mmCIF file of C-alpha atoms and ligand atoms in Angstrom:
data_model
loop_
_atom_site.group_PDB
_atom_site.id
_atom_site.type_symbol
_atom_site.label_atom_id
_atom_site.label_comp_id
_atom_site.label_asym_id
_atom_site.label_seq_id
_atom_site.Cartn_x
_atom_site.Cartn_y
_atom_site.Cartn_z
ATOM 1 C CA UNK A 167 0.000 0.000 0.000
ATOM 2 C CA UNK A 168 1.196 3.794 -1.066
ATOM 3 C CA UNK A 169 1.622 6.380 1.269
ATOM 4 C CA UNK A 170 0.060 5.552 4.484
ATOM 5 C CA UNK A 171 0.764 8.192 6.580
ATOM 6 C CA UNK A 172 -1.928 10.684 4.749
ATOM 7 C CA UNK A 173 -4.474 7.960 5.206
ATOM 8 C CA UNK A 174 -3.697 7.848 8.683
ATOM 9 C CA UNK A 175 -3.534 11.698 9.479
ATOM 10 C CA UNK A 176 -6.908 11.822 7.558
ATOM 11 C CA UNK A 177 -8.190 9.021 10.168
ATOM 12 C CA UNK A 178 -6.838 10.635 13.100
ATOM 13 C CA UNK A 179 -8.700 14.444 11.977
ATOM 14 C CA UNK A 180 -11.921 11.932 11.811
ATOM 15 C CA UNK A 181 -11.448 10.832 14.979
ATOM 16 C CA UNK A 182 -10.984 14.279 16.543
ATOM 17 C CA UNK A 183 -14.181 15.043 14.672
ATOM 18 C CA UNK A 184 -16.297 12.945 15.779
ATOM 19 C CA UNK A 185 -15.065 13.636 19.753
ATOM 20 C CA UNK A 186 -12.253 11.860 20.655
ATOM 21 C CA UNK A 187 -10.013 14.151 22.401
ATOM 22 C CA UNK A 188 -7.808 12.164 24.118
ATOM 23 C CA UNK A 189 -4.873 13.162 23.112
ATOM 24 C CA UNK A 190 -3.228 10.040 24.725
ATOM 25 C CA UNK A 191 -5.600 8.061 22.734
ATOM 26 C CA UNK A 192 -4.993 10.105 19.848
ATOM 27 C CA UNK A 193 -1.534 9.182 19.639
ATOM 28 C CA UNK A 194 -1.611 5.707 20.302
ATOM 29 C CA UNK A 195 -4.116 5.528 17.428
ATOM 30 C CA UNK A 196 -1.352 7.174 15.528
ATOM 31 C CA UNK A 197 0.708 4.478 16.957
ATOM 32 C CA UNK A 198 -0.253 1.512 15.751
ATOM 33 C CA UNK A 199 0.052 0.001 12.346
ATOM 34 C CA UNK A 200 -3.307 -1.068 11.121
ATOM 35 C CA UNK A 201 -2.265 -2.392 8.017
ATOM 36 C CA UNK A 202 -0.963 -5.017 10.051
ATOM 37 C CA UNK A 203 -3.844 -6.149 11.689
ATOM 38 C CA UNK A 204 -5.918 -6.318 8.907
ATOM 39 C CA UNK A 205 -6.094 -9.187 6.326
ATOM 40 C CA UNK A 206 -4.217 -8.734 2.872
ATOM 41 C CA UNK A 207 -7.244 -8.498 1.032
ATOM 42 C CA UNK A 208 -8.354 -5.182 2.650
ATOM 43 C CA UNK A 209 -4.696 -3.473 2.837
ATOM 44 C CA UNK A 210 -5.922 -0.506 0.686
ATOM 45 C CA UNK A 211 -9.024 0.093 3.723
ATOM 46 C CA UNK A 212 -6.443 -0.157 6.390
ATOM 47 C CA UNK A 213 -6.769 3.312 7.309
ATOM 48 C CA UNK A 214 -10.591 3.829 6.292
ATOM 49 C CA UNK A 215 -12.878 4.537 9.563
ATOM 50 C CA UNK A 216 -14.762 1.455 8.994
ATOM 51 C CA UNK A 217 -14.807 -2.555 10.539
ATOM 52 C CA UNK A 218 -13.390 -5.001 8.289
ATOM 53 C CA UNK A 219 -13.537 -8.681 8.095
ATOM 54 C CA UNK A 220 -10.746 -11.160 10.026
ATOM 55 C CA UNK A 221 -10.866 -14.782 9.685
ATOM 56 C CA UNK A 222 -12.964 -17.057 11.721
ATOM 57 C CA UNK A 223 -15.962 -14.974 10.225
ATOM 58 C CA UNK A 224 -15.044 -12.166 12.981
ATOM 59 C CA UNK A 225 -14.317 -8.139 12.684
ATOM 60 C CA UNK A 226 -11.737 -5.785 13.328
ATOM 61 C CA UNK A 227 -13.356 -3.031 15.052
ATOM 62 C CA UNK A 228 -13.855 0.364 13.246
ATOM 63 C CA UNK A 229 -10.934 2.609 14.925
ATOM 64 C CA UNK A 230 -13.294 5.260 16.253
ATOM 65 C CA UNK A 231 -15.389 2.255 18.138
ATOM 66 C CA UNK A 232 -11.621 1.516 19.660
ATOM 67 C CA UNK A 233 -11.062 5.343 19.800
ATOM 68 C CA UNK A 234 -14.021 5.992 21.792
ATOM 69 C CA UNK A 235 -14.022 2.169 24.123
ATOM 70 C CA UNK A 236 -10.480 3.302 24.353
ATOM 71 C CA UNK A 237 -11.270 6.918 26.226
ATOM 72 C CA UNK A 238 -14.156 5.787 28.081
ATOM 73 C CA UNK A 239 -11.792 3.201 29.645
ATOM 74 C CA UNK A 240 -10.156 6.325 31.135
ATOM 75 C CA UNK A 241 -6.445 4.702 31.300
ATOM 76 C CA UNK A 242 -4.649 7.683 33.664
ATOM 77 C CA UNK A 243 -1.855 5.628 34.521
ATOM 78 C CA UNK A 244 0.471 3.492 32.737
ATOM 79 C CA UNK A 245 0.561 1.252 36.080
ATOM 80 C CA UNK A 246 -3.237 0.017 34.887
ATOM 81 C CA UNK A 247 -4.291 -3.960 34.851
ATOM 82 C CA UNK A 248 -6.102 -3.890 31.743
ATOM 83 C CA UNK A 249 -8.196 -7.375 30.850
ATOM 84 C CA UNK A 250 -9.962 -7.441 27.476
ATOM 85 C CA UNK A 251 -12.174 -9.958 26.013
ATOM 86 C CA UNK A 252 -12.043 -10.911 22.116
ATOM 87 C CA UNK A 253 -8.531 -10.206 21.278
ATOM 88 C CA UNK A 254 -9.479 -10.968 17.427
ATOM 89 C CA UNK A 255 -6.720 -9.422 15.298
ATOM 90 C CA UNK A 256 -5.400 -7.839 18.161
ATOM 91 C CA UNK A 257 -5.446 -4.395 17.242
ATOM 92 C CA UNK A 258 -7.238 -2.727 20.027
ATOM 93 C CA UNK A 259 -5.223 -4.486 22.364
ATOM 94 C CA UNK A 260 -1.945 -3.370 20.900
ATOM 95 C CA UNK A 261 -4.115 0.378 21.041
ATOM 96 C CA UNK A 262 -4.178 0.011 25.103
ATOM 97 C CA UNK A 263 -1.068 -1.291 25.000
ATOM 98 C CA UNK A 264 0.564 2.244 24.473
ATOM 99 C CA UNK A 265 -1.078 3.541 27.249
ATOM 100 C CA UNK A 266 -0.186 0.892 29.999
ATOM 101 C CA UNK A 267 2.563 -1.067 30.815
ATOM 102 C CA UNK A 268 0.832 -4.960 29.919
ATOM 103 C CA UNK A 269 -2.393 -5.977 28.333
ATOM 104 C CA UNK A 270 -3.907 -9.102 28.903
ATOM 105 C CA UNK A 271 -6.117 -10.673 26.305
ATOM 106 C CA UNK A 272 -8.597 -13.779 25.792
ATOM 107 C CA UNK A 273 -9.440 -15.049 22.656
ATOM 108 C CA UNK A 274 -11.565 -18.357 22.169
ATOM 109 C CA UNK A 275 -10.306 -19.091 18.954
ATOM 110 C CA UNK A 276 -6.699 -20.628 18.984
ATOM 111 C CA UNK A 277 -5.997 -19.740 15.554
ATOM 112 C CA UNK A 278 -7.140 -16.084 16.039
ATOM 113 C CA UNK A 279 -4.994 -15.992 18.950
ATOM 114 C CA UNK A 280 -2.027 -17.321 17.077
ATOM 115 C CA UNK A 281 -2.649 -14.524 14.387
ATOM 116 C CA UNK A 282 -2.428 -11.810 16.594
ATOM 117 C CA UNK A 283 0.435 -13.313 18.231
ATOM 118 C CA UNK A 284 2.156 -12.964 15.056
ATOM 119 C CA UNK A 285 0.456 -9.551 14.147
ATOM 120 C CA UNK A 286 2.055 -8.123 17.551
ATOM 121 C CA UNK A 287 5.541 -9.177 16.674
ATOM 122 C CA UNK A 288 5.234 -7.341 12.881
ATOM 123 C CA UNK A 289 4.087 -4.171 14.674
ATOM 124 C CA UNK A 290 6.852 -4.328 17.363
ATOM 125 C CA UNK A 291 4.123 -4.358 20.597
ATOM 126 C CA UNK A 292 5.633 -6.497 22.959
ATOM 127 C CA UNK A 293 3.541 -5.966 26.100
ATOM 128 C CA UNK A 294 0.529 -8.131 25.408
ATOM 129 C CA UNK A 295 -0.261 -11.221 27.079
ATOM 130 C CA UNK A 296 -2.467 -13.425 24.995
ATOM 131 C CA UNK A 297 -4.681 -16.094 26.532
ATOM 132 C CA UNK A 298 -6.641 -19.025 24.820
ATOM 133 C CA UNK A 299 -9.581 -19.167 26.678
ATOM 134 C CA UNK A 300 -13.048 -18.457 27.445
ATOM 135 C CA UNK A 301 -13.091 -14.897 27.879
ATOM 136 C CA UNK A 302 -17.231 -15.468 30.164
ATOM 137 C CA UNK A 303 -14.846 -17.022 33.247
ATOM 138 C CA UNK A 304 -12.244 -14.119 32.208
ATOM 139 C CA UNK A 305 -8.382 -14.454 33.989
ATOM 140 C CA UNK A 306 -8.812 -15.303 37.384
ATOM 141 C CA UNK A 307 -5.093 -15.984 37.741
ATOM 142 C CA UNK A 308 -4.132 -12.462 36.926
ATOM 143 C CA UNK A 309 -7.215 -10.678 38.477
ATOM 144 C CA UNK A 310 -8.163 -8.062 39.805
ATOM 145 C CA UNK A 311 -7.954 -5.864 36.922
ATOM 146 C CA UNK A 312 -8.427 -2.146 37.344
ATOM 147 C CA UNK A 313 -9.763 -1.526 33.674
ATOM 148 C CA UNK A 314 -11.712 -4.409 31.720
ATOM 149 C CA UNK A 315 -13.158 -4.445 28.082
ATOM 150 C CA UNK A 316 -15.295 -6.760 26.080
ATOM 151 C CA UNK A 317 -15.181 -6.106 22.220
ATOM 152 C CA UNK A 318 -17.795 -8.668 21.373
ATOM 153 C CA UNK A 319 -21.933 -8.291 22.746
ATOM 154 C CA UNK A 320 -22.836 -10.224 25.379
ATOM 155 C CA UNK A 321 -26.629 -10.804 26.469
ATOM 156 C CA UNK A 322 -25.687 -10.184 30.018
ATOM 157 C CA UNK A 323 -23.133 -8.576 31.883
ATOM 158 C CA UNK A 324 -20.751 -11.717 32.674
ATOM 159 C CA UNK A 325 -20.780 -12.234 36.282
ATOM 160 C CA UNK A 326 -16.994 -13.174 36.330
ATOM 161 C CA UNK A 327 -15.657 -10.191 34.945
ATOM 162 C CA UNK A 328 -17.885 -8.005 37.911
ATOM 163 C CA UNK A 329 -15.995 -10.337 40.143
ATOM 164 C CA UNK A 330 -12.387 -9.822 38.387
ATOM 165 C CA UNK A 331 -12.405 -6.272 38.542
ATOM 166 C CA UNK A 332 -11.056 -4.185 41.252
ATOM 167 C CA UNK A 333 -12.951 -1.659 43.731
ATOM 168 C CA UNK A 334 -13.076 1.493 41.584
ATOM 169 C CA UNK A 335 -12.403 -0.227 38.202
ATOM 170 C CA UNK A 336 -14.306 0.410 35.237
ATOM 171 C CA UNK A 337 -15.624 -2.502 32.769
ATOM 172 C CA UNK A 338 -16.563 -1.759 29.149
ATOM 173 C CA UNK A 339 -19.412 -3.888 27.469
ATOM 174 C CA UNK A 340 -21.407 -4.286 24.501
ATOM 175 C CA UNK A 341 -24.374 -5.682 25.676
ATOM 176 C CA UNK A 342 -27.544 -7.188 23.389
ATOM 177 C CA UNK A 343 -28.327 -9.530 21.364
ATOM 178 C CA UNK A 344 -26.615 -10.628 17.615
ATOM 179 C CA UNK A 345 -27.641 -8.675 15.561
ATOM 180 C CA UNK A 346 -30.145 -6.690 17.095
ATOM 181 C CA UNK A 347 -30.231 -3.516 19.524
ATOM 182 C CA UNK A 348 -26.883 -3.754 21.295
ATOM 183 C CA UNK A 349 -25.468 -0.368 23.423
ATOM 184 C CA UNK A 350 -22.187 -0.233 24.365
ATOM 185 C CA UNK A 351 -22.295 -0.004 29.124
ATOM 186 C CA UNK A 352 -19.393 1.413 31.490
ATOM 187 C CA UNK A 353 -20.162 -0.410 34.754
ATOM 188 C CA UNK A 354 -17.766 1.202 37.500
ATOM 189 C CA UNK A 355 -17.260 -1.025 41.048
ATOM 190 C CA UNK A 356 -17.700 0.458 43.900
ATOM 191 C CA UNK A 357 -17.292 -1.999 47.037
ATOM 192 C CA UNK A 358 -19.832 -4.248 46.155
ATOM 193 C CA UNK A 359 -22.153 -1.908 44.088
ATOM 194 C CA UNK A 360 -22.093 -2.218 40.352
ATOM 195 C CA UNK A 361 -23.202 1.522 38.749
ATOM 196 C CA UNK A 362 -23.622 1.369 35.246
ATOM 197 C CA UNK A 363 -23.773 3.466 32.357
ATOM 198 C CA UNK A 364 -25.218 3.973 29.058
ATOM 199 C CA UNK A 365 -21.995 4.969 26.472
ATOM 200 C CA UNK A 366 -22.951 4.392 22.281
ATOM 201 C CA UNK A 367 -25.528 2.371 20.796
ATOM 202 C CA UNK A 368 -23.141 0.092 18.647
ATOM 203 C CA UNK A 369 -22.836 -3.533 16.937
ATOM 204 C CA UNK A 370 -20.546 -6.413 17.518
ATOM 205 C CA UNK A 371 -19.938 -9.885 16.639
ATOM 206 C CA UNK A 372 -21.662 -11.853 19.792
ATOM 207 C CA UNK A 373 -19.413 -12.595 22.621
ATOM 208 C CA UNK A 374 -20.153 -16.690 22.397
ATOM 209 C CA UNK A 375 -19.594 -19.294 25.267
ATOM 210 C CA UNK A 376 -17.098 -21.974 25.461
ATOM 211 C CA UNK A 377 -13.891 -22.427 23.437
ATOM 212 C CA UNK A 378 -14.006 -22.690 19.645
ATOM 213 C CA UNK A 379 -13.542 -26.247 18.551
ATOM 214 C CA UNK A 380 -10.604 -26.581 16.680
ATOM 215 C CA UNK A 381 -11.443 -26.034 12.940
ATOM 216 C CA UNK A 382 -14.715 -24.687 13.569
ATOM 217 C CA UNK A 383 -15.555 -23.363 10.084
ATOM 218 C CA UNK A 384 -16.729 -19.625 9.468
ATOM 219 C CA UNK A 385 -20.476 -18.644 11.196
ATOM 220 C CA UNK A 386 -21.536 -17.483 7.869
ATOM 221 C CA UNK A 387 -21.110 -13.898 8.928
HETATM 222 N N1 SAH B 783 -10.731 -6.711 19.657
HETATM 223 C C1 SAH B 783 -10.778 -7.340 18.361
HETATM 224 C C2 SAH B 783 -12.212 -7.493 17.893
HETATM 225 C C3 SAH B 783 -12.455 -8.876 17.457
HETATM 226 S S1 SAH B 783 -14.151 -9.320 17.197
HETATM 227 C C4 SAH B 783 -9.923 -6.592 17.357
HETATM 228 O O1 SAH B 783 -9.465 -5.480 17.662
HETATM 229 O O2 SAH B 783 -9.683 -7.114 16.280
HETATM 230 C C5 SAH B 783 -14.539 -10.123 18.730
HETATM 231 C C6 SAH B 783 -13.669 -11.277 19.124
HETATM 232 O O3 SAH B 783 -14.214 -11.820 20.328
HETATM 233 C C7 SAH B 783 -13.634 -12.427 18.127
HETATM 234 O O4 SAH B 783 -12.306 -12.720 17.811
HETATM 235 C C8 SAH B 783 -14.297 -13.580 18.866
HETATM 236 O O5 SAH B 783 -13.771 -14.852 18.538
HETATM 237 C C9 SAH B 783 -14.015 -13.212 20.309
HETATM 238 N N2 SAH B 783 -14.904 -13.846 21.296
HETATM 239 C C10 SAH B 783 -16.243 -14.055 21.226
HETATM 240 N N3 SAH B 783 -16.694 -14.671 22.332
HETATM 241 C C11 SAH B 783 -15.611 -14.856 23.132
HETATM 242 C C12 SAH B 783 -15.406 -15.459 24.408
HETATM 243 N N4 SAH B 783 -16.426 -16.010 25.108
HETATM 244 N N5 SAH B 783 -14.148 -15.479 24.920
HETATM 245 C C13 SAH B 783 -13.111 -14.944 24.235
HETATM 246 N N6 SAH B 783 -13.236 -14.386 23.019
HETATM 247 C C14 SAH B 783 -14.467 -14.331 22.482
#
Protein backbone atom coordinates (compact mmCIF):
# COMPACT_ATOMS: atom_id res chain seq x y z
CA UNK A 1 0.00 0.00 0.00
CA UNK A 2 1.20 3.79 -1.07
CA UNK A 3 1.62 6.38 1.27
CA UNK A 4 0.06 5.55 4.48
CA UNK A 5 0.76 8.19 6.58
CA UNK A 6 -1.93 10.68 4.75
CA UNK A 7 -4.47 7.96 5.21
CA UNK A 8 -3.70 7.85 8.68
CA UNK A 9 -3.53 11.70 9.48
CA UNK A 10 -6.91 11.82 7.56
CA UNK A 11 -8.19 9.02 10.17
CA UNK A 12 -6.84 10.64 13.10
CA UNK A 13 -8.70 14.44 11.98
CA UNK A 14 -11.92 11.93 11.81
CA UNK A 15 -11.45 10.83 14.98
CA UNK A 16 -10.98 14.28 16.54
CA UNK A 17 -14.18 15.04 14.67
CA UNK A 18 -16.30 12.94 15.78
CA UNK A 19 -15.06 13.64 19.75
CA UNK A 20 -12.25 11.86 20.65
CA UNK A 21 -10.01 14.15 22.40
CA UNK A 22 -7.81 12.16 24.12
CA UNK A 23 -4.87 13.16 23.11
CA UNK A 24 -3.23 10.04 24.73
CA UNK A 25 -5.60 8.06 22.73
CA UNK A 26 -4.99 10.10 19.85
CA UNK A 27 -1.53 9.18 19.64
CA UNK A 28 -1.61 5.71 20.30
CA UNK A 29 -4.12 5.53 17.43
CA UNK A 30 -1.35 7.17 15.53
CA UNK A 31 0.71 4.48 16.96
CA UNK A 32 -0.25 1.51 15.75
CA UNK A 33 0.05 0.00 12.35
CA UNK A 34 -3.31 -1.07 11.12
CA UNK A 35 -2.26 -2.39 8.02
CA UNK A 36 -0.96 -5.02 10.05
CA UNK A 37 -3.84 -6.15 11.69
CA UNK A 38 -5.92 -6.32 8.91
CA UNK A 39 -6.09 -9.19 6.33
CA UNK A 40 -4.22 -8.73 2.87
CA UNK A 41 -7.24 -8.50 1.03
CA UNK A 42 -8.35 -5.18 2.65
CA UNK A 43 -4.70 -3.47 2.84
CA UNK A 44 -5.92 -0.51 0.69
CA UNK A 45 -9.02 0.09 3.72
CA UNK A 46 -6.44 -0.16 6.39
CA UNK A 47 -6.77 3.31 7.31
CA UNK A 48 -10.59 3.83 6.29
CA UNK A 49 -12.88 4.54 9.56
CA UNK A 50 -14.76 1.46 8.99
CA UNK A 51 -14.81 -2.55 10.54
CA UNK A 52 -13.39 -5.00 8.29
CA UNK A 53 -13.54 -8.68 8.09
CA UNK A 54 -10.75 -11.16 10.03
CA UNK A 55 -10.87 -14.78 9.69
CA UNK A 56 -12.96 -17.06 11.72
CA UNK A 57 -15.96 -14.97 10.23
CA UNK A 58 -15.04 -12.17 12.98
CA UNK A 59 -14.32 -8.14 12.68
CA UNK A 60 -11.74 -5.79 13.33
CA UNK A 61 -13.36 -3.03 15.05
CA UNK A 62 -13.85 0.36 13.25
CA UNK A 63 -10.93 2.61 14.93
CA UNK A 64 -13.29 5.26 16.25
CA UNK A 65 -15.39 2.25 18.14
CA UNK A 66 -11.62 1.52 19.66
CA UNK A 67 -11.06 5.34 19.80
CA UNK A 68 -14.02 5.99 21.79
CA UNK A 69 -14.02 2.17 24.12
CA UNK A 70 -10.48 3.30 24.35
CA UNK A 71 -11.27 6.92 26.23
CA UNK A 72 -14.16 5.79 28.08
CA UNK A 73 -11.79 3.20 29.65
CA UNK A 74 -10.16 6.33 31.14
CA UNK A 75 -6.44 4.70 31.30
CA UNK A 76 -4.65 7.68 33.66
CA UNK A 77 -1.85 5.63 34.52
CA UNK A 78 0.47 3.49 32.74
CA UNK A 79 0.56 1.25 36.08
CA UNK A 80 -3.24 0.02 34.89
CA UNK A 81 -4.29 -3.96 34.85
CA UNK A 82 -6.10 -3.89 31.74
CA UNK A 83 -8.20 -7.37 30.85
CA UNK A 84 -9.96 -7.44 27.48
CA UNK A 85 -12.17 -9.96 26.01
CA UNK A 86 -12.04 -10.91 22.12
CA UNK A 87 -8.53 -10.21 21.28
CA UNK A 88 -9.48 -10.97 17.43
CA UNK A 89 -6.72 -9.42 15.30
CA UNK A 90 -5.40 -7.84 18.16
CA UNK A 91 -5.45 -4.40 17.24
CA UNK A 92 -7.24 -2.73 20.03
CA UNK A 93 -5.22 -4.49 22.36
CA UNK A 94 -1.94 -3.37 20.90
CA UNK A 95 -4.11 0.38 21.04
CA UNK A 96 -4.18 0.01 25.10
CA UNK A 97 -1.07 -1.29 25.00
CA UNK A 98 0.56 2.24 24.47
CA UNK A 99 -1.08 3.54 27.25
CA UNK A 100 -0.19 0.89 30.00
CA UNK A 101 2.56 -1.07 30.81
CA UNK A 102 0.83 -4.96 29.92
CA UNK A 103 -2.39 -5.98 28.33
CA UNK A 104 -3.91 -9.10 28.90
CA UNK A 105 -6.12 -10.67 26.30
CA UNK A 106 -8.60 -13.78 25.79
CA UNK A 107 -9.44 -15.05 22.66
CA UNK A 108 -11.57 -18.36 22.17
CA UNK A 109 -10.31 -19.09 18.95
CA UNK A 110 -6.70 -20.63 18.98
CA UNK A 111 -6.00 -19.74 15.55
CA UNK A 112 -7.14 -16.08 16.04
CA UNK A 113 -4.99 -15.99 18.95
CA UNK A 114 -2.03 -17.32 17.08
CA UNK A 115 -2.65 -14.52 14.39
CA UNK A 116 -2.43 -11.81 16.59
CA UNK A 117 0.44 -13.31 18.23
CA UNK A 118 2.16 -12.96 15.06
CA UNK A 119 0.46 -9.55 14.15
CA UNK A 120 2.05 -8.12 17.55
CA UNK A 121 5.54 -9.18 16.67
CA UNK A 122 5.23 -7.34 12.88
CA UNK A 123 4.09 -4.17 14.67
CA UNK A 124 6.85 -4.33 17.36
CA UNK A 125 4.12 -4.36 20.60
CA UNK A 126 5.63 -6.50 22.96
CA UNK A 127 3.54 -5.97 26.10
CA UNK A 128 0.53 -8.13 25.41
CA UNK A 129 -0.26 -11.22 27.08
CA UNK A 130 -2.47 -13.42 24.99
CA UNK A 131 -4.68 -16.09 26.53
CA UNK A 132 -6.64 -19.03 24.82
CA UNK A 133 -9.58 -19.17 26.68
CA UNK A 134 -13.05 -18.46 27.45
CA UNK A 135 -13.09 -14.90 27.88
CA UNK A 136 -17.23 -15.47 30.16
CA UNK A 137 -14.85 -17.02 33.25
CA UNK A 138 -12.24 -14.12 32.21
CA UNK A 139 -8.38 -14.45 33.99
CA UNK A 140 -8.81 -15.30 37.38
CA UNK A 141 -5.09 -15.98 37.74
CA UNK A 142 -4.13 -12.46 36.93
CA UNK A 143 -7.21 -10.68 38.48
CA UNK A 144 -8.16 -8.06 39.80
CA UNK A 145 -7.95 -5.86 36.92
CA UNK A 146 -8.43 -2.15 37.34
CA UNK A 147 -9.76 -1.53 33.67
CA UNK A 148 -11.71 -4.41 31.72
CA UNK A 149 -13.16 -4.45 28.08
CA UNK A 150 -15.30 -6.76 26.08
CA UNK A 151 -15.18 -6.11 22.22
CA UNK A 152 -17.79 -8.67 21.37
CA UNK A 153 -21.93 -8.29 22.75
CA UNK A 154 -22.84 -10.22 25.38
CA UNK A 155 -26.63 -10.80 26.47
CA UNK A 156 -25.69 -10.18 30.02
CA UNK A 157 -23.13 -8.58 31.88
CA UNK A 158 -20.75 -11.72 32.67
CA UNK A 159 -20.78 -12.23 36.28
CA UNK A 160 -16.99 -13.17 36.33
CA UNK A 161 -15.66 -10.19 34.95
CA UNK A 162 -17.88 -8.00 37.91
CA UNK A 163 -16.00 -10.34 40.14
CA UNK A 164 -12.39 -9.82 38.39
CA UNK A 165 -12.41 -6.27 38.54
CA UNK A 166 -11.06 -4.19 41.25
CA UNK A 167 -12.95 -1.66 43.73
CA UNK A 168 -13.08 1.49 41.58
CA UNK A 169 -12.40 -0.23 38.20
CA UNK A 170 -14.31 0.41 35.24
CA UNK A 171 -15.62 -2.50 32.77
CA UNK A 172 -16.56 -1.76 29.15
CA UNK A 173 -19.41 -3.89 27.47
CA UNK A 174 -21.41 -4.29 24.50
CA UNK A 175 -24.37 -5.68 25.68
CA UNK A 176 -27.54 -7.19 23.39
CA UNK A 177 -28.33 -9.53 21.36
CA UNK A 178 -26.61 -10.63 17.61
CA UNK A 179 -27.64 -8.67 15.56
CA UNK A 180 -30.14 -6.69 17.10
CA UNK A 181 -30.23 -3.52 19.52
CA UNK A 182 -26.88 -3.75 21.29
CA UNK A 183 -25.47 -0.37 23.42
CA UNK A 184 -22.19 -0.23 24.36
CA UNK A 185 -22.30 0.00 29.12
CA UNK A 186 -19.39 1.41 31.49
CA UNK A 187 -20.16 -0.41 34.75
CA UNK A 188 -17.77 1.20 37.50
CA UNK A 189 -17.26 -1.03 41.05
CA UNK A 190 -17.70 0.46 43.90
CA UNK A 191 -17.29 -2.00 47.04
CA UNK A 192 -19.83 -4.25 46.15
CA UNK A 193 -22.15 -1.91 44.09
CA UNK A 194 -22.09 -2.22 40.35
CA UNK A 195 -23.20 1.52 38.75
CA UNK A 196 -23.62 1.37 35.25
CA UNK A 197 -23.77 3.47 32.36
CA UNK A 198 -25.22 3.97 29.06
CA UNK A 199 -21.99 4.97 26.47
CA UNK A 200 -22.95 4.39 22.28
CA UNK A 201 -25.53 2.37 20.80
CA UNK A 202 -23.14 0.09 18.65
CA UNK A 203 -22.84 -3.53 16.94
CA UNK A 204 -20.55 -6.41 17.52
CA UNK A 205 -19.94 -9.88 16.64
CA UNK A 206 -21.66 -11.85 19.79
CA UNK A 207 -19.41 -12.59 22.62
CA UNK A 208 -20.15 -16.69 22.40
CA UNK A 209 -19.59 -19.29 25.27
CA UNK A 210 -17.10 -21.97 25.46
CA UNK A 211 -13.89 -22.43 23.44
CA UNK A 212 -14.01 -22.69 19.65
CA UNK A 213 -13.54 -26.25 18.55
CA UNK A 214 -10.60 -26.58 16.68
CA UNK A 215 -11.44 -26.03 12.94
CA UNK A 216 -14.72 -24.69 13.57
CA UNK A 217 -15.55 -23.36 10.08
CA UNK A 218 -16.73 -19.63 9.47
CA UNK A 219 -20.48 -18.64 11.20
CA UNK A 220 -21.54 -17.48 7.87
CA UNK A 221 -21.11 -13.90 8.93
N1 LIG B 1 -10.73 -6.71 19.66
C1 LIG B 1 -10.78 -7.34 18.36
C2 LIG B 1 -12.21 -7.49 17.89
C3 LIG B 1 -12.46 -8.88 17.46
S1 LIG B 1 -14.15 -9.32 17.20
C4 LIG B 1 -9.92 -6.59 17.36
O1 LIG B 1 -9.47 -5.48 17.66
O2 LIG B 1 -9.68 -7.11 16.28
C5 LIG B 1 -14.54 -10.12 18.73
C6 LIG B 1 -13.67 -11.28 19.12
O3 LIG B 1 -14.21 -11.82 20.33
C7 LIG B 1 -13.63 -12.43 18.13
O4 LIG B 1 -12.31 -12.72 17.81
C8 LIG B 1 -14.30 -13.58 18.87
O5 LIG B 1 -13.77 -14.85 18.54
C9 LIG B 1 -14.02 -13.21 20.31
N2 LIG B 1 -14.90 -13.85 21.30
C10 LIG B 1 -16.24 -14.06 21.23
N3 LIG B 1 -16.69 -14.67 22.33
C11 LIG B 1 -15.61 -14.86 23.13
C12 LIG B 1 -15.41 -15.46 24.41
N4 LIG B 1 -16.43 -16.01 25.11
N5 LIG B 1 -14.15 -15.48 24.92
C13 LIG B 1 -13.11 -14.94 24.23
N6 LIG B 1 -13.24 -14.39 23.02
C14 LIG B 1 -14.47 -14.33 22.48
Amino acid sequence: MNAIEPRKIRLIMELRQQGIHDTRVLAAVERVPRDVFVLSTFLDQAYDNTALPIERGQTISQPYVVAFMTQALALADRSLRVLEVGTGSGYQAAVLAQLVRRVFSVERFKSLQRQAEENFRRAKVHNVVTRHGDGYEGWAHQAPFDRIMVTAAAEDVPEALKEQLADGGLLIVPVGRDGGHQRLVRIQRVGQEFVEEDLLPVRFVPMLFGLAPEGEACSGR
